[in-house]
Amino acid sequence: MTHKPPVDPSVDHVRVLIEEFTRSGIATLHLRAGSFELLLSNDPAAPTLAGAPAAPAPVAVPVPVAAAAVAPAPVAAPAASPAPAAVSSSVPDGAVVITAPNLGTFYRAPKPGAAAYVEIGGKVGPDDEICLIEVMKLFTAVKAGQAGTIVAVLAEDGAMVEAGQPLFALVAD
Amino acid sequence: MAIKRLFIANRGEIALRIVRAAQTLDIETVVAVSDADRDSAAARQADRAVVLGPAQAAKSYLDPRLVVHAAKASGCDGLHPGYGFLSERAILPTLCAANGIAFVGPEPDVIDGLGDKIQARAMARAAGVPLVPGCDEVKTAADARREGDRIGYPVLLKAAAGGGGRGMVIANNGDEAEAGFHRASAEAVAAFGDGTLFMERFVPEARHVEVQLMGDGKGGVVHFGERDCSVQRRYQKLIEEAPCAAMPDHLRQQLHQSACALAASVNYRNAGTCEFLFDVKRQEFYFIEVNARIQVEHPVSEMIAGFDLVQEQLRIAGGAGLSVTQDQVKLSGHAIECRINAEDTARDFMPSPGRITRWSPPAGEGIRLDSHMSEGAMIPPYYDSMIGKLIVHAETREAAIDRLDAALADFTVEGIATTIGLHREIINHADFRANRIHTRWLEQVLLAERKGAAA
């Protein structure tokens, strides 16, 4: 698997690359260095790297920028303003981002007043449910997808999240 | 209450069209997008875009709960469904009503009633709208001859119990009706266990004519003339015109009256289209169905009426009455629309998705382009292949055809295959110029000639 989160170059390198890429307006950037391979594209239909996980599975940090190119902007804000990278700066090095499979309301707990499924620092297994996405009273659980430690919560409890929006950051075991 | 923030539950050119209409009325816009449409023209033009779900329509544009949830969560008080997708699903206005959102379209029960073929025919009959002459129950060969004589040949005989082409026979006279009955009835018994047949007049060369309507929901209805959409391939319209130049004035008036009477009888609200089959030989028209939404080809009516139908939709959904009376609707000139599809006409109209490397559309007097495309734009493979609609308006049909031909000649699209070349062939064909076409003309005549030339 060539798309594995790189050990070297570091996640910081990748973040800088993404920022430069976003600013440059280049359509597609395909970088290969040794066993490290990175594809950045503004094109949602761009071919993904062979073996890259299909959304909505948790995606590694060096995702195609397309998967997070248009972040929600407040109504009436100029839609053309450069969207902040969805890979938030609060994602620690080496972490994987777990994104919303569809639009809905994000709930961290199984019911109001109950304890959250998981807190920062919590250990999860691949099949552990970590939050709910509600669409018109229909609640769908989101699973961690892989074993690891939750290192950041990236969406606000009770807020609307869009498809592809980052929810958690996880450092794999 | 006038809509303040509109949710657009659609994509492509119509999403952009609706965003612009709303912005003209100072309505804020939130456009729903799938993962494949994040960077669409509508998304960029709107105040906000929200990503519903993945590219598959079933998990994004076609999920009514997801759509209404997104509309409510983004603070919208109105929802425009566009055409296709959920536009004629009663659940959408039902969910909107339950969530305090004004639906830009008819009431759910009207959508359901008109969407059901049997109910819609009953509504049309009750409103005095002509239906195709027919008989629901033909039980013997003698029945077949008697009913055929009454209806007028040719007639179509088919199994009352089933759909599809099974047990379907066309008869041109009484003898054929009797012989046809035996054949079709035997097939019907074999297929459905019931030999009862259904008979209706068969119109071999029909035109498709439809009336653009706008209703206030209280029985008030105005029409914006009719359109002729007879250039079709596999029941898909390719070219639409307004008015229907082949229809004499007295018939045109009856057509408009019929359509308005039907819409008024169900207190139709918002934009709708009443479709008819026009038998040119007999000079009669028959009801087909009502489409309870804005249609792809609405611009040709807008061009001859000088009236923005989408803005009117938004005003009516916001509680306003009709902004014009019938007397104030003035129709003038002739308009023609070509649907530009990303399809390869040399390869049996295979969809041709991909990136547009060059996009140089025509412009000028009497030329309108409704499109979400631009140079560098990507046509995703998940949705329909229409990339735009080129519409022209001129004094006469002939002048409109000339203008359209020049505009098509001036339209350069590279990177994908399109139907632009085919459109030029169609509108320059002697039959089209002389207006001798019908709904099967494109397939039976022009495309057949093309195949012959290629062979």
XYZ file of C-alpha atoms in Angstrom:
628
model
C 0.000 0.000 0.000
C 1.744 3.081 -1.230
C -0.691 5.565 0.242
C 0.040 4.799 3.879
C 0.484 7.803 6.109
C 4.106 8.642 5.613
C 6.635 8.375 8.359
C 8.882 10.656 6.401
C 8.070 13.225 4.998
C 6.198 14.247 8.134
C 2.567 15.234 8.376
C 3.765 18.819 8.709
C 5.397 18.571 5.317
C 2.179 17.293 3.864
C 0.205 20.071 5.508
C 2.487 22.700 4.001
C 2.156 20.988 0.643
C -1.632 21.061 0.873
C -1.582 24.748 1.798
C 0.728 25.596 -1.076
C -1.323 23.483 -3.420
C -4.576 25.188 -2.385
C -3.030 28.619 -2.853
C -1.455 27.807 -6.215
C -4.669 26.925 -8.031
C -2.961 23.885 -9.602
C -5.551 21.294 -10.577
C -3.688 18.132 -9.699
C -0.424 17.319 -7.957
C 0.924 13.804 -7.938
C 4.061 13.292 -5.873
C 6.041 10.124 -5.434
C 9.189 9.815 -3.301
C 10.389 6.360 -2.489
C 7.561 4.464 -0.858
C 5.665 7.707 -0.264
C 2.998 8.698 -2.725
C 0.629 11.665 -2.548
C -2.134 12.770 -4.875
C -3.681 16.213 -4.440
C -6.503 17.192 -6.729
C -9.259 19.773 -6.866
C -11.225 17.393 -9.001
C -13.724 15.255 -7.102
C -13.728 12.782 -9.992
C -9.943 12.496 -10.128
C -8.656 8.972 -10.051
C -7.624 8.060 -6.534
C -4.401 6.310 -5.780
C -4.544 2.561 -6.237
C -5.776 0.979 -3.043
C -6.860 4.275 -1.522
C -9.778 3.807 0.835
C -13.118 4.765 -0.627
C -15.096 7.388 1.248
C -16.696 7.296 3.732
C -14.090 5.082 5.318
C -11.686 6.957 7.532
C -9.092 8.548 5.344
C -5.481 9.156 6.016
C -4.266 12.736 6.287
C -2.796 12.958 2.789
C -6.234 12.690 1.213
C -6.935 14.264 -2.119
C -7.779 17.865 -1.286
C -10.975 17.340 -3.281
C -12.408 15.341 -0.442
C -12.372 18.414 1.738
C -12.061 21.321 -0.627
C -15.242 23.227 0.105
C -15.748 23.724 3.780
C -19.060 25.089 5.022
C -19.176 28.845 4.854
C -21.711 30.812 6.816
C -24.719 31.957 4.838
C -24.151 35.303 3.169
C -20.419 34.883 3.366
C -18.807 35.076 -0.049
C -18.840 31.524 -1.258
C -15.753 32.110 -3.308
C -13.582 32.811 -0.295
C -10.841 30.243 0.023
C -12.184 27.496 2.190
C -10.156 26.626 5.238
C -8.519 23.268 4.854
C -10.852 20.700 6.367
C -7.858 18.986 7.843
C -7.848 21.307 10.797
C -4.653 22.516 12.378
C -5.734 20.733 15.546
C -5.087 17.374 13.932
C -1.951 16.086 15.595
C 0.885 14.560 13.637
C 0.276 11.092 12.334
C -3.435 11.193 13.030
C -6.168 9.936 10.773
C -9.337 11.964 10.234
C -12.724 10.291 10.553
C -15.289 12.105 8.416
C -19.092 12.239 8.241
C -20.560 9.779 5.713
C -23.442 12.142 4.932
C -24.957 15.402 6.037
C -26.786 15.347 9.358
C -26.711 16.414 12.969
C -23.639 15.259 14.859
C -24.234 13.737 18.302
C -21.444 12.566 20.551
C -23.722 10.675 22.930
C -26.319 7.949 22.364
C -29.021 10.101 23.985
C -29.327 13.530 25.593
C -27.618 13.640 28.992
C -25.785 10.378 28.446
C -22.019 10.139 28.456
C -20.266 10.659 25.143
C -19.346 7.539 23.191
C -15.738 8.537 23.410
C -13.620 11.310 24.872
C -10.255 12.642 23.839
C -7.665 10.118 24.847
C -10.160 7.273 24.642
C -9.153 3.990 23.094
C -11.385 2.595 20.347
C -11.583 -0.574 18.310
C -12.485 -0.636 14.602
C -16.137 -1.563 15.263
C -16.649 0.795 18.171
C -19.373 3.391 17.630
C -18.003 6.851 18.243
C -20.914 9.171 17.373
C -24.340 9.436 15.762
C -25.398 11.271 12.629
C -29.089 12.104 12.675
C -31.219 12.764 9.595
C -34.883 13.465 10.367
C -34.912 11.388 13.571
C -33.065 8.565 11.866
C -29.853 7.953 13.777
C -26.895 6.270 12.147
C -23.858 5.276 14.175
C -20.400 6.026 12.854
C -17.692 3.502 13.643
C -14.041 4.234 14.293
C -12.959 2.050 11.380
C -9.658 1.172 12.954
C -8.141 0.654 16.359
C -6.468 3.628 17.990
C -6.749 6.589 20.277
C -9.059 9.531 19.705
C -6.857 12.629 19.847
C -9.267 15.365 18.767
C -12.971 16.045 18.319
C -13.359 18.237 15.243
C -17.099 18.946 15.125
C -19.445 20.506 17.621
C -21.958 18.304 19.409
C -25.463 18.968 18.074
C -24.299 20.888 15.001
C -25.031 20.129 11.381
C -22.123 18.445 9.686
C -21.774 17.948 5.962
C -20.743 14.850 4.097
C -16.981 14.526 4.304
C -16.635 16.934 7.213
C -13.970 15.864 9.765
C -15.444 14.569 13.027
C -12.534 13.026 14.922
C -8.814 12.616 14.692
C -7.459 9.216 15.617
C -3.942 7.933 16.074
C -3.855 4.339 14.958
C -2.384 1.685 17.187
C -44.545 35.160 3.862
C -41.987 35.836 1.218
C -39.121 33.359 1.199
C -35.956 34.747 2.809
C -33.535 31.882 2.375
C -34.038 29.288 -0.331
C -32.740 25.743 -0.401
C -32.046 24.428 -3.893
C -32.430 20.650 -3.978
C -31.000 20.057 -7.413
C -27.856 20.312 -9.515
C -26.629 21.292 -12.956
C -27.997 24.146 -15.004
C -31.335 24.300 -13.198
C -29.679 24.751 -9.787
C -27.746 27.708 -11.192
C -30.898 29.044 -12.876
C -32.784 28.935 -9.561
C -29.926 30.529 -7.600
C -29.864 33.451 -10.030
C -33.645 33.901 -9.968
C -33.568 33.945 -6.155
C -30.719 36.441 -6.063
C -32.672 38.766 -8.341
C -35.446 38.686 -5.731
C -32.939 39.275 -2.875
C -33.453 35.794 -1.513
C -30.430 34.107 0.113
C -29.469 30.778 -1.404
C -28.200 27.482 -0.071
C -27.515 24.872 -2.696
C -27.365 21.164 -1.930
C -24.470 19.341 -3.514
C -23.208 15.797 -3.595
C -19.550 15.070 -3.083
C -19.079 15.179 -6.881
C -20.623 18.642 -7.198
C -18.733 20.533 -4.479
C -17.213 22.823 -7.036
C -20.273 23.249 -9.271
C -21.240 26.600 -10.770
C -24.358 26.689 -8.594
C -22.280 25.996 -5.484
C -19.972 28.876 -6.326
C -22.786 31.248 -7.212
C -24.903 30.511 -4.130
C -24.364 32.089 -0.724
C -23.648 28.662 0.637
C -23.310 25.062 -0.503
C -23.898 22.108 1.792
C -22.573 18.651 1.001
C -25.393 16.141 1.402
C -23.545 12.902 0.830
C -21.611 10.879 -1.698
C -21.892 11.196 -5.465
C -24.563 8.505 -5.806
C -27.873 10.303 -6.173
C -29.666 7.770 -3.965
C -27.462 8.855 -1.053
C -27.620 12.581 -1.808
C -30.091 14.280 -4.182
C -32.676 11.489 -4.012
C -32.952 11.199 -0.232
C -35.907 13.380 0.806
C -35.127 13.232 4.523
C -31.533 14.206 4.000
C -32.582 17.083 1.735
C -35.166 18.516 4.123
C -32.875 18.021 7.116
C -30.195 20.016 5.308
C -32.700 22.726 4.385
C -33.881 23.088 7.959
C -30.428 22.880 9.514
C -29.182 25.601 7.175
C -32.018 27.881 8.209
C -33.982 27.883 4.943
C -37.652 28.800 4.803
C -38.214 27.739 1.194
C -37.186 24.774 -0.958
C -37.052 24.564 -4.759
C -36.863 21.003 -6.097
C -35.980 21.875 -9.717
C -36.873 19.095 -12.156
C -36.129 15.384 -11.983
C -34.766 13.964 -8.708
C -37.398 14.540 -5.971
C -39.390 17.221 -7.785
C -42.533 15.116 -8.198
C -42.364 13.081 -5.024
C -45.146 14.038 -2.626
C -42.963 13.187 0.364
C -40.834 16.276 -0.285
C -43.635 18.872 0.169
C -44.996 16.733 3.026
C -41.684 16.876 4.882
C -41.296 20.559 4.048
C -44.713 21.344 5.527
C -43.870 19.398 8.700
C -40.710 21.484 9.072
C -42.113 24.915 8.330
C -40.522 25.201 4.898
C -42.419 26.599 1.913
C -42.263 24.121 -0.969
C -41.900 25.660 -4.426
C -44.481 23.474 -6.119
C -47.982 22.031 -5.743
C -49.595 20.450 -2.680
C -48.588 16.821 -2.031
C -52.066 15.425 -2.790
C -52.117 17.249 -6.135
C -48.694 15.800 -6.993
C -49.907 12.308 -6.082
C -53.194 12.647 -7.965
C -51.607 13.939 -11.143
C -48.763 11.453 -10.860
C -51.185 8.516 -10.999
C -52.129 7.826 -14.634
C -55.654 6.578 -13.891
C -56.457 9.382 -11.437
C -55.014 11.983 -13.778
C -57.171 10.734 -16.659
C -60.236 10.862 -14.428
C -59.388 14.451 -13.414
C -58.912 15.392 -17.070
C -62.199 13.784 -18.070
C -64.021 15.594 -15.260
C -62.538 18.912 -16.413
C -63.701 18.305 -19.986
C -60.204 17.723 -21.384
C -60.165 15.452 -24.464
C -58.655 11.993 -23.959
C -57.509 9.581 -26.652
C -60.712 7.871 -27.852
C -60.719 4.310 -26.588
C -62.516 1.434 -24.906
C -61.392 -0.225 -21.666
C -63.015 -3.612 -22.271
C -62.920 -5.493 -25.551
C -64.096 -9.085 -24.906
C -64.881 -10.549 -28.320
C -63.795 -10.172 -31.942
C -67.191 -8.634 -32.710
C -66.575 -6.074 -29.931
C -63.219 -5.280 -31.508
C -64.781 -4.548 -34.910
C -67.612 -2.475 -33.441
C -65.339 -0.408 -31.181
C -62.728 -0.016 -33.913
C -65.397 1.307 -36.282
C -66.570 3.723 -33.618
C -63.086 4.968 -32.555
C -61.653 5.223 -36.063
C -58.634 3.352 -37.484
C -55.846 2.693 -36.956
C -56.399 1.406 -33.437
C -54.104 -0.155 -30.912
C -55.221 -3.318 -29.105
C -53.438 -4.375 -25.966
C -53.929 -6.559 -22.932
C -56.013 -4.823 -20.296
C -54.231 -6.831 -17.604
C -50.627 -6.044 -18.402
C -48.184 -3.476 -19.606
C -45.277 -3.617 -21.970
C -45.420 -4.633 -25.600
C -46.938 -8.079 -25.030
C -50.202 -8.783 -26.767
C -50.084 -5.469 -28.607
C -51.546 -5.225 -32.102
C -52.221 -2.352 -34.503
C -55.301 -2.720 -36.721
C -56.061 -0.567 -39.771
C -59.613 -1.758 -40.474
C -62.431 -3.951 -39.171
C -61.016 -7.211 -40.538
C -57.655 -6.506 -38.981
C -59.377 -5.609 -35.714
C -61.108 -9.025 -35.626
C -57.968 -10.932 -36.609
C -55.917 -8.777 -34.245
C -58.312 -9.498 -31.425
C -57.791 -13.262 -31.760
C -54.020 -12.883 -31.802
C -53.700 -10.323 -29.012
C -56.303 -12.023 -26.840
C -54.557 -15.390 -27.117
C -51.263 -13.743 -26.160
C -52.945 -11.968 -23.267
C -54.450 -15.238 -21.990
C -51.038 -16.880 -22.198
C -49.255 -14.006 -20.482
C -51.791 -12.827 -17.931
C -54.540 -15.465 -17.837
C -57.052 -12.874 -19.001
C -57.920 -12.283 -22.643
C -59.694 -8.959 -22.138
C -58.222 -6.245 -24.321
C -58.060 -2.503 -24.189
C -58.389 -0.451 -27.374
C -57.435 3.086 -28.207
C -56.916 5.167 -31.282
C -53.388 4.865 -32.622
C -51.825 8.076 -33.894
C -48.913 7.098 -36.135
C -47.654 10.627 -36.629
C -48.310 12.679 -33.540
C -46.786 15.889 -32.301
C -46.038 16.462 -28.635
C -47.591 19.746 -27.550
C -47.714 21.102 -23.998
C -49.093 24.155 -22.229
C -47.077 26.117 -19.654
C -49.251 26.903 -16.649
C -48.923 28.862 -13.444
C -51.505 28.493 -10.679
C -52.118 30.396 -7.457
C -53.473 27.382 -5.541
C -56.929 28.908 -5.268
C -58.224 28.138 -8.732
C -56.497 31.049 -10.461
C -54.475 29.854 -13.456
C -52.712 31.639 -16.284
C -50.985 30.009 -19.247
C -47.878 31.142 -21.124
C -48.728 29.537 -24.426
C -47.780 26.124 -25.724
C -44.569 24.388 -26.715
C -43.964 21.854 -29.443
C -41.521 19.158 -28.348
C -41.789 16.691 -31.212
C -38.078 16.147 -31.817
C -37.539 13.193 -29.533
C -35.327 10.192 -29.239
C -36.568 7.351 -27.074
C -39.158 9.670 -25.528
C -36.427 12.148 -24.594
C -36.945 15.633 -25.972
C -34.042 17.156 -27.883
C -35.508 20.327 -29.356
C -38.452 22.372 -28.093
C -40.204 25.304 -29.723
C -42.789 27.876 -28.781
C -45.359 28.341 -30.126
C -46.484 25.162 -31.927
C -46.471 26.632 -35.420
C -48.282 23.590 -36.832
C -51.406 24.264 -34.763
C -54.187 26.528 -36.053
C -55.363 29.332 -33.770
C -58.824 27.964 -32.975
C -57.293 24.665 -31.825
C -54.605 26.505 -29.881
C -57.265 28.361 -27.905
C -59.057 25.104 -27.088
C -55.725 23.603 -26.024
C -54.999 26.473 -23.634
C -58.541 26.400 -22.249
C -58.372 22.642 -21.634
C -55.057 22.921 -19.787
C -56.241 25.841 -17.646
C -59.544 24.119 -16.836
C -57.745 21.012 -15.605
C -55.286 22.994 -13.467
C -58.038 25.179 -12.041
C -60.175 22.125 -11.191
C -57.476 20.855 -8.793
C -56.553 24.332 -7.438
C -53.143 23.856 -8.949
C -50.383 25.875 -7.293
C -47.100 26.964 -8.877
C -45.647 26.044 -12.284
C -46.908 23.044 -14.197
C -47.186 21.680 -17.699
C -50.135 19.951 -19.292
C -48.952 17.621 -22.043
C -50.979 16.642 -25.096
C -50.641 14.487 -28.131
C -51.566 16.422 -31.282
C -53.002 14.400 -34.162
C -52.194 16.700 -37.071
C -54.177 14.678 -39.635
C -57.369 14.721 -37.605
C -56.680 18.159 -36.099
C -57.421 16.865 -32.604
C -55.471 16.846 -29.366
C -55.599 14.408 -26.481
C -54.462 14.635 -22.873
C -51.255 12.811 -21.936
C -50.305 13.965 -18.429
C -49.510 16.898 -16.177
C -45.945 17.513 -15.020
C -46.171 19.131 -11.617
C -42.891 21.066 -11.702
C -40.828 23.490 -13.751
C -39.640 21.752 -16.914
C -36.314 21.670 -18.708
C -37.803 23.511 -21.697
C -39.432 26.364 -19.759
C -37.070 28.971 -21.334
C -38.802 28.883 -24.729
C -42.023 30.004 -23.046
C -40.100 32.659 -21.111
C -38.621 33.949 -24.355
C -41.939 34.393 -26.164
C -43.660 35.753 -23.056
C -40.815 37.950 -21.785
C -41.596 36.587 -18.340
C -39.416 34.870 -15.708
C -41.261 31.724 -14.642
C -38.801 30.719 -11.914
C -39.069 34.093 -10.185
C -42.850 33.763 -10.341
C -42.550 30.302 -8.774
C -40.607 31.778 -5.860
C -43.092 34.616 -5.355
C -46.075 32.260 -5.370
C -44.393 29.830 -2.966
C -43.813 32.847 -0.720
C -47.545 33.458 -0.582
C -48.036 36.023 -3.331
C -50.782 35.757 -5.923
C -50.203 35.558 -9.664
C -48.308 38.663 -10.762
C -50.024 38.789 -14.168
C -53.521 38.281 -15.492
C -54.067 36.292 -18.673
C -54.626 39.534 -20.590
C -51.221 40.793 -19.501
C -49.420 37.750 -20.901
C -48.295 38.822 -24.362
C -46.701 36.192 -26.538
C -44.544 37.261 -29.443
C -42.134 35.765 -31.933
C -40.751 32.246 -32.023
C -38.293 30.549 -29.668
C -36.359 27.296 -30.091
C -34.274 25.414 -27.543
C -31.638 22.761 -28.149
C -30.599 20.487 -25.331
C -26.833 20.188 -25.516
C -25.893 16.797 -24.142
C -22.473 15.308 -23.486
C -23.181 12.367 -25.742
C -21.496 10.784 -28.728
C -24.148 10.635 -31.452
C -21.872 8.470 -33.621
C -21.767 5.858 -30.888
C -25.470 5.464 -30.213
C -25.598 8.544 -27.965
C -23.161 7.106 -25.479
C -22.628 9.500 -22.558
C -19.327 11.330 -22.825
C -18.373 12.564 -19.370
C -15.036 14.217 -18.767
C -13.317 17.556 -18.587
C -14.234 20.434 -20.877
C -10.990 21.710 -22.324
C -12.559 24.450 -24.416
C -15.901 26.181 -23.930
C -16.726 28.987 -26.294
C -20.482 29.601 -26.403
C -22.297 31.889 -28.817
C -23.725 35.217 -27.693
C -25.728 37.991 -29.273
C -29.191 39.337 -29.807
C -31.929 36.778 -29.213
C -29.482 34.167 -27.901
C -29.695 32.701 -24.411
C -27.602 29.968 -22.873
C -28.658 28.183 -19.690
C -25.596 26.230 -18.647
C -23.454 25.431 -15.634
C -20.407 24.673 -17.747
C -17.165 26.560 -18.297
C -13.672 25.857 -19.506
C -12.045 23.313 -17.207
C -15.363 22.139 -15.781
C -15.804 18.459 -15.102
C -18.871 16.499 -16.171
C -19.191 13.756 -13.595
C -20.373 10.368 -14.820
C -23.075 9.966 -12.170
C -25.891 12.130 -13.480
C -27.675 12.999 -16.696
C -25.641 14.196 -19.633
C -27.220 17.591 -20.293
C -24.588 20.317 -20.181
C -26.712 23.216 -21.295
C -29.613 24.578 -23.249
C -29.155 26.962 -26.136
C -32.247 29.070 -26.722
C -32.901 31.565 -29.487
C -35.739 33.985 -30.064
C -36.675 35.754 -33.295
C -39.684 37.232 -35.088
C -40.572 34.114 -37.039
C -39.844 30.386 -36.948
C -37.666 30.688 -40.021
C -35.627 33.531 -38.548
C -35.293 31.605 -35.297
C -33.954 28.544 -37.135
C -31.395 30.716 -38.954
C -30.340 32.347 -35.720
C -30.068 28.980 -34.011
C -27.986 27.563 -36.857
C -25.564 30.476 -36.658
C -25.390 30.164 -32.866
C -24.730 26.418 -33.019
C -22.034 26.991 -35.646
C -20.440 29.442 -33.241
C -20.555 27.057 -30.282
C -17.211 25.368 -29.650
C -16.889 22.680 -27.022
C -13.798 20.514 -26.765
C -12.755 17.655 -24.522
C -16.054 15.789 -24.751
C -18.510 14.723 -27.445
C -21.728 16.764 -27.707
C -24.997 16.825 -29.615
C -24.249 20.251 -31.160
C -23.511 18.807 -34.601
C -26.666 16.698 -34.585
C -28.754 19.750 -33.716
C -27.464 21.526 -36.804
C -28.359 18.509 -38.936
C -31.867 18.422 -37.455
C -32.729 22.083 -37.864
C -31.343 22.210 -41.413
C -33.245 19.115 -42.512
C -35.956 19.892 -45.093
C -38.598 18.217 -42.907
C -37.731 20.370 -39.895
C -37.590 23.559 -41.951
C -40.994 22.717 -43.452
C -42.262 21.677 -40.001
C -43.280 18.191 -41.189
C -42.025 16.371 -38.134
C -43.581 14.139 -35.502
C -42.438 12.388 -32.329
C -40.908 9.459 -34.197
C -39.418 11.522 -37.008
C -35.928 11.832 -35.533
C -35.537 8.081 -35.114
C -37.443 6.971 -38.215
C -36.152 9.580 -40.646
C -33.070 11.567 -39.669
C -31.213 8.983 -37.598
C -32.160 6.291 -40.123
C -30.733 8.444 -42.933
C -27.585 8.955 -40.888
C -27.181 5.217 -40.397
C -27.745 4.665 -44.108
C -25.098 7.237 -44.970
C -22.612 5.654 -42.583
C -23.198 2.135 -43.948
